[in-house]
mmCIF file of C-alpha atoms in Angstrom:
data_model
loop_
_atom_site.group_PDB
_atom_site.id
_atom_site.type_symbol
_atom_site.label_atom_id
_atom_site.label_comp_id
_atom_site.label_asym_id
_atom_site.label_seq_id
_atom_site.Cartn_x
_atom_site.Cartn_y
_atom_site.Cartn_z
ATOM 1 C CA MET F 73 -64.931 100.829 -63.834
ATOM 2 C CA ALA F 74 -67.255 102.685 -66.212
ATOM 3 C CA LYS F 75 -67.682 101.381 -69.748
ATOM 4 C CA GLN F 76 -65.995 103.370 -72.500
ATOM 5 C CA PRO F 77 -68.433 105.040 -74.895
ATOM 6 C CA LEU F 78 -68.624 103.319 -78.274
ATOM 7 C CA SER F 79 -66.838 105.057 -81.148
ATOM 8 C CA PRO F 80 -69.101 106.533 -83.822
ATOM 9 C CA LYS F 81 -69.138 104.723 -87.156
ATOM 10 C CA LYS F 82 -69.509 106.219 -90.620
ATOM 11 C CA VAL F 83 -72.570 105.218 -92.648
ATOM 12 C CA SER F 84 -70.266 103.861 -95.354
ATOM 13 C CA GLU F 85 -68.722 101.343 -92.937
ATOM 14 C CA SER F 86 -71.890 99.228 -92.888
ATOM 15 C CA ARG F 87 -73.446 100.062 -96.278
ATOM 16 C CA THR F 88 -74.713 96.824 -97.800
ATOM 17 C CA VAL F 89 -75.695 96.117 -101.407
ATOM 18 C CA MET F 90 -77.433 92.948 -102.591
ATOM 19 C CA THR F 91 -78.398 91.941 -106.134
ATOM 20 C CA GLU F 92 -80.973 89.388 -107.236
ATOM 21 C CA LEU F 93 -82.232 88.135 -110.596
ATOM 22 C CA ILE F 94 -86.012 87.708 -110.708
ATOM 23 C CA MET F 95 -86.737 84.130 -111.736
ATOM 24 C CA PRO F 96 -90.075 82.475 -112.649
ATOM 25 C CA ASN F 97 -90.460 81.002 -109.154
ATOM 26 C CA ASP F 98 -90.244 84.545 -107.660
ATOM 27 C CA THR F 99 -93.230 85.897 -109.590
ATOM 28 C CA ASN F 100 -97.013 85.970 -109.400
ATOM 29 C CA PRO F 101 -99.323 84.961 -112.308
ATOM 30 C CA MET F 102 -98.864 88.456 -113.811
ATOM 31 C CA GLY F 103 -95.106 87.947 -114.114
ATOM 32 C CA ASN F 104 -94.250 90.429 -111.344
ATOM 33 C CA LEU F 105 -92.093 89.820 -108.286
ATOM 34 C CA MET F 106 -94.191 88.685 -105.325
ATOM 35 C CA GLY F 107 -94.139 91.292 -102.541
ATOM 36 C CA GLY F 108 -93.309 88.781 -99.818
ATOM 37 C CA TYR F 109 -90.134 87.728 -101.606
ATOM 38 C CA LEU F 110 -89.061 91.353 -101.886
ATOM 39 C CA MET F 111 -89.800 91.982 -98.198
ATOM 40 C CA ARG F 112 -87.655 88.960 -97.287
ATOM 41 C CA TRP F 113 -84.718 90.259 -99.331
ATOM 42 C CA MET F 114 -85.161 93.739 -97.839
ATOM 43 C CA ASP F 115 -85.063 92.257 -94.328
ATOM 44 C CA ILE F 116 -81.930 90.253 -95.149
ATOM 45 C CA VAL F 117 -79.952 93.168 -96.620
ATOM 46 C CA CYS F 118 -81.002 95.429 -93.730
ATOM 47 C CA ALA F 119 -80.063 92.809 -91.127
ATOM 48 C CA ILE F 120 -76.608 92.415 -92.669
ATOM 49 C CA CYS F 121 -76.171 96.201 -92.668
ATOM 50 C CA ALA F 122 -77.336 96.535 -89.051
ATOM 51 C CA GLY F 123 -75.171 93.621 -87.932
ATOM 52 C CA LYS F 124 -72.086 95.190 -89.520
ATOM 53 C CA HIS F 125 -72.784 98.526 -87.818
ATOM 54 C CA CYS F 126 -73.477 96.977 -84.413
ATOM 55 C CA GLU F 127 -70.842 94.244 -84.713
ATOM 56 C CA ALA F 128 -73.433 91.977 -83.133
ATOM 57 C CA HIS F 129 -76.350 89.704 -83.882
ATOM 58 C CA VAL F 130 -79.476 91.726 -84.582
ATOM 59 C CA VAL F 131 -83.195 91.046 -84.708
ATOM 60 C CA THR F 132 -85.855 92.900 -86.644
ATOM 61 C CA ALA F 133 -87.901 95.064 -84.280
ATOM 62 C CA ALA F 134 -90.028 97.097 -86.703
ATOM 63 C CA VAL F 135 -90.645 97.765 -90.369
ATOM 64 C CA ASP F 136 -92.102 101.077 -91.433
ATOM 65 C CA HIS F 137 -94.296 101.570 -94.462
ATOM 66 C CA ILE F 138 -92.934 99.581 -97.391
ATOM 67 C CA SER F 139 -93.614 101.443 -100.583
ATOM 68 C CA PHE F 140 -94.376 99.468 -103.742
ATOM 69 C CA GLN F 141 -93.971 102.196 -106.351
ATOM 70 C CA ASN F 142 -93.140 100.267 -109.528
ATOM 71 C CA PRO F 143 -93.602 96.610 -110.424
ATOM 72 C CA ILE F 144 -90.549 94.391 -110.741
ATOM 73 C CA HIS F 145 -90.807 91.981 -113.663
ATOM 74 C CA LEU F 146 -89.625 88.486 -114.457
ATOM 75 C CA GLY F 147 -86.037 88.732 -115.717
ATOM 76 C CA ASP F 148 -85.340 92.065 -114.007
ATOM 77 C CA VAL F 149 -82.211 92.477 -111.928
ATOM 78 C CA ILE F 150 -82.826 94.215 -108.608
ATOM 79 C CA THR F 151 -80.329 95.990 -106.423
ATOM 80 C CA LEU F 152 -81.105 96.547 -102.754
ATOM 81 C CA GLU F 153 -79.060 99.246 -100.992
ATOM 82 C CA ALA F 154 -79.162 99.479 -97.189
ATOM 83 C CA ASN F 155 -77.654 102.178 -94.960
ATOM 84 C CA VAL F 156 -77.851 102.785 -91.223
ATOM 85 C CA THR F 157 -79.455 106.188 -90.670
ATOM 86 C CA ARG F 158 -79.188 106.494 -86.892
ATOM 87 C CA ALA F 159 -78.384 104.538 -83.755
ATOM 88 C CA PHE F 160 -80.310 104.783 -80.521
ATOM 89 C CA THR F 161 -79.525 103.013 -77.230
ATOM 90 C CA SER F 162 -79.654 99.407 -78.427
ATOM 91 C CA SER F 163 -81.289 99.801 -81.820
ATOM 92 C CA VAL F 164 -80.482 101.095 -85.279
ATOM 93 C CA GLU F 165 -82.688 102.361 -88.064
ATOM 94 C CA VAL F 166 -81.778 101.161 -91.566
ATOM 95 C CA PHE F 167 -83.041 102.735 -94.795
ATOM 96 C CA VAL F 168 -83.313 100.424 -97.804
ATOM 97 C CA GLU F 169 -83.967 101.340 -101.423
ATOM 98 C CA VAL F 170 -84.704 98.882 -104.221
ATOM 99 C CA TYR F 171 -83.824 99.567 -107.844
ATOM 100 C CA ALA F 172 -84.668 97.406 -110.845
ATOM 101 C CA ASN F 173 -83.317 97.281 -114.366
ATOM 102 C CA ASP F 174 -83.255 94.787 -117.208
ATOM 103 C CA MET F 175 -80.471 92.247 -117.671
ATOM 104 C CA LYS F 176 -78.596 94.693 -119.935
ATOM 105 C CA GLY F 177 -78.510 97.247 -117.108
ATOM 106 C CA GLN F 178 -81.002 99.496 -118.867
ATOM 107 C CA GLN F 179 -84.413 100.903 -117.914
ATOM 108 C CA ALA F 180 -83.272 101.561 -114.332
ATOM 109 C CA ARG F 181 -86.019 102.598 -111.934
ATOM 110 C CA ARG F 182 -86.518 103.006 -108.196
ATOM 111 C CA CYS F 183 -89.191 100.535 -107.147
ATOM 112 C CA ASN F 184 -89.355 100.364 -103.360
ATOM 113 C CA HIS F 185 -88.043 101.759 -100.111
ATOM 114 C CA ALA F 186 -88.599 101.270 -96.380
ATOM 115 C CA TYR F 187 -87.156 101.846 -92.928
ATOM 116 C CA PHE F 188 -86.299 98.842 -90.756
ATOM 117 C CA THR F 189 -85.378 98.894 -87.062
ATOM 118 C CA PHE F 190 -83.079 96.303 -85.525
ATOM 119 C CA VAL F 191 -82.061 95.612 -81.933
ATOM 120 C CA ALA F 192 -78.500 94.427 -81.229
ATOM 121 C CA LEU F 193 -78.141 91.398 -78.965
ATOM 122 C CA ASP F 194 -75.382 90.085 -76.719
ATOM 123 C CA ASP F 195 -73.369 86.976 -77.646
ATOM 124 C CA LYS F 196 -75.993 84.757 -75.991
ATOM 125 C CA ARG F 197 -78.573 86.390 -78.292
ATOM 126 C CA LYS F 198 -80.798 87.181 -75.314
ATOM 127 C CA ASN F 199 -80.319 90.774 -74.120
ATOM 128 C CA PRO F 200 -80.081 94.086 -75.957
ATOM 129 C CA ILE F 201 -76.664 95.749 -75.980
ATOM 130 C CA PRO F 202 -75.502 99.320 -76.641
ATOM 131 C CA VAL F 203 -74.761 100.177 -80.269
ATOM 132 C CA PRO F 204 -72.201 102.578 -81.764
ATOM 133 C CA PRO F 205 -73.485 106.022 -82.734
ATOM 134 C CA VAL F 206 -73.768 106.943 -86.418
ATOM 135 C CA LEU F 207 -71.466 109.582 -87.873
ATOM 136 C CA PRO F 208 -73.309 111.188 -90.810
ATOM 137 C CA LEU F 209 -70.929 112.869 -93.287
ATOM 138 C CA SER F 210 -72.974 113.963 -96.319
ATOM 139 C CA ASN F 211 -76.013 116.253 -96.377
ATOM 140 C CA GLU F 212 -78.222 113.288 -97.307
ATOM 141 C CA GLU F 213 -76.855 111.216 -94.405
ATOM 142 C CA GLN F 214 -77.404 114.167 -92.049
ATOM 143 C CA ASN F 215 -81.006 114.655 -93.227
ATOM 144 C CA LEU F 216 -81.804 110.962 -92.711
ATOM 145 C CA TYR F 217 -80.091 111.094 -89.310
ATOM 146 C CA ASP F 218 -82.045 114.186 -88.209
ATOM 147 C CA SER F 219 -85.430 112.844 -89.326
ATOM 148 C CA ALA F 220 -84.848 109.411 -87.719
ATOM 149 C CA ALA F 221 -85.863 110.701 -84.273
ATOM 150 C CA ARG F 222 -89.326 111.638 -85.611
ATOM 151 C CA ARG F 223 -89.734 108.287 -87.345
ATOM 152 C CA ARG F 224 -88.731 106.518 -84.130
ATOM 153 C CA GLU F 225 -91.300 108.454 -82.101
ATOM 154 C CA LEU F 226 -94.010 107.641 -84.647
ATOM 155 C CA ARG F 227 -93.110 103.929 -84.407
ATOM 156 C CA LEU F 228 -93.294 104.146 -80.591
ATOM 157 C CA ILE F 229 -96.659 105.934 -80.708
ATOM 158 C CA LEU F 230 -98.127 103.445 -83.192
ATOM 159 C CA SER F 231 -96.901 100.492 -81.118
ATOM 160 C CA GLY F 232 -98.411 101.994 -77.947
ATOM 161 C CA ARG F 233 -95.028 102.338 -76.214
ATOM 162 C CA ILE F 234 -95.418 106.111 -75.769
ATOM 163 C CA LYS F 235 -98.402 108.428 -75.727
ATOM 164 C CA PRO F 236 -98.713 111.085 -78.463
ATOM 165 C CA LYS F 237 -98.541 113.838 -75.838
ATOM 166 C CA ASP F 238 -95.051 112.604 -74.882
ATOM 167 C CA ALA F 239 -93.705 112.763 -78.442
ATOM 168 C CA THR F 240 -91.426 115.790 -78.384
ATOM 169 C CA GLU F 241 -89.849 115.325 -81.841
ATOM 170 C CA VAL F 242 -93.174 114.858 -83.597
ATOM 171 C CA ARG F 243 -94.675 117.888 -81.848
ATOM 172 C CA LYS F 244 -91.645 120.003 -82.852
ATOM 173 C CA PHE F 245 -92.108 118.911 -86.467
ATOM 174 C CA PHE F 246 -95.731 120.045 -86.563
ATOM 175 C CA ALA F 247 -94.927 123.244 -84.650
ATOM 176 C CA ASP F 248 -92.321 124.082 -87.306
ATOM 177 C CA MET F 249 -95.024 123.774 -89.990
ATOM 178 C CA GLU F 250 -97.233 126.452 -88.417
#
């Protein structure tokens, strides 16, 4: 008997938001949040988001460029927002944005963002399993969904898993620019 295809899931079904207060132990000698702490929190919020979408245990497979645009200071409150952008065979891409503001909720600013890729695992946590497709509803969700194929190909090229000449999505992108 053939397996039933998995039902698509809305982005909102797995959206995950996490908030942290930046304490003295989280900062460097300049009073700014240490990057490694932020990367850890980004990985956690993305893993929760991916796990909710996949309804399975997930492992981090890749992290794209993490942008450090604005410093996060001692006493700031940060909010990390993670959304699944697209599902592939056994993996999902998750986009995370980090915002900071002071304790009063003022001086809000976008500080960081990144794309994480997770692979869903079976109950024994050994083998990859199929994941539900993503159902983008808004224009922003659709744009992230559409561009995820290019980001995936770039990750595969950079990891040596495919050759640049085999990257159809990336080639289409550059052909569209001509």
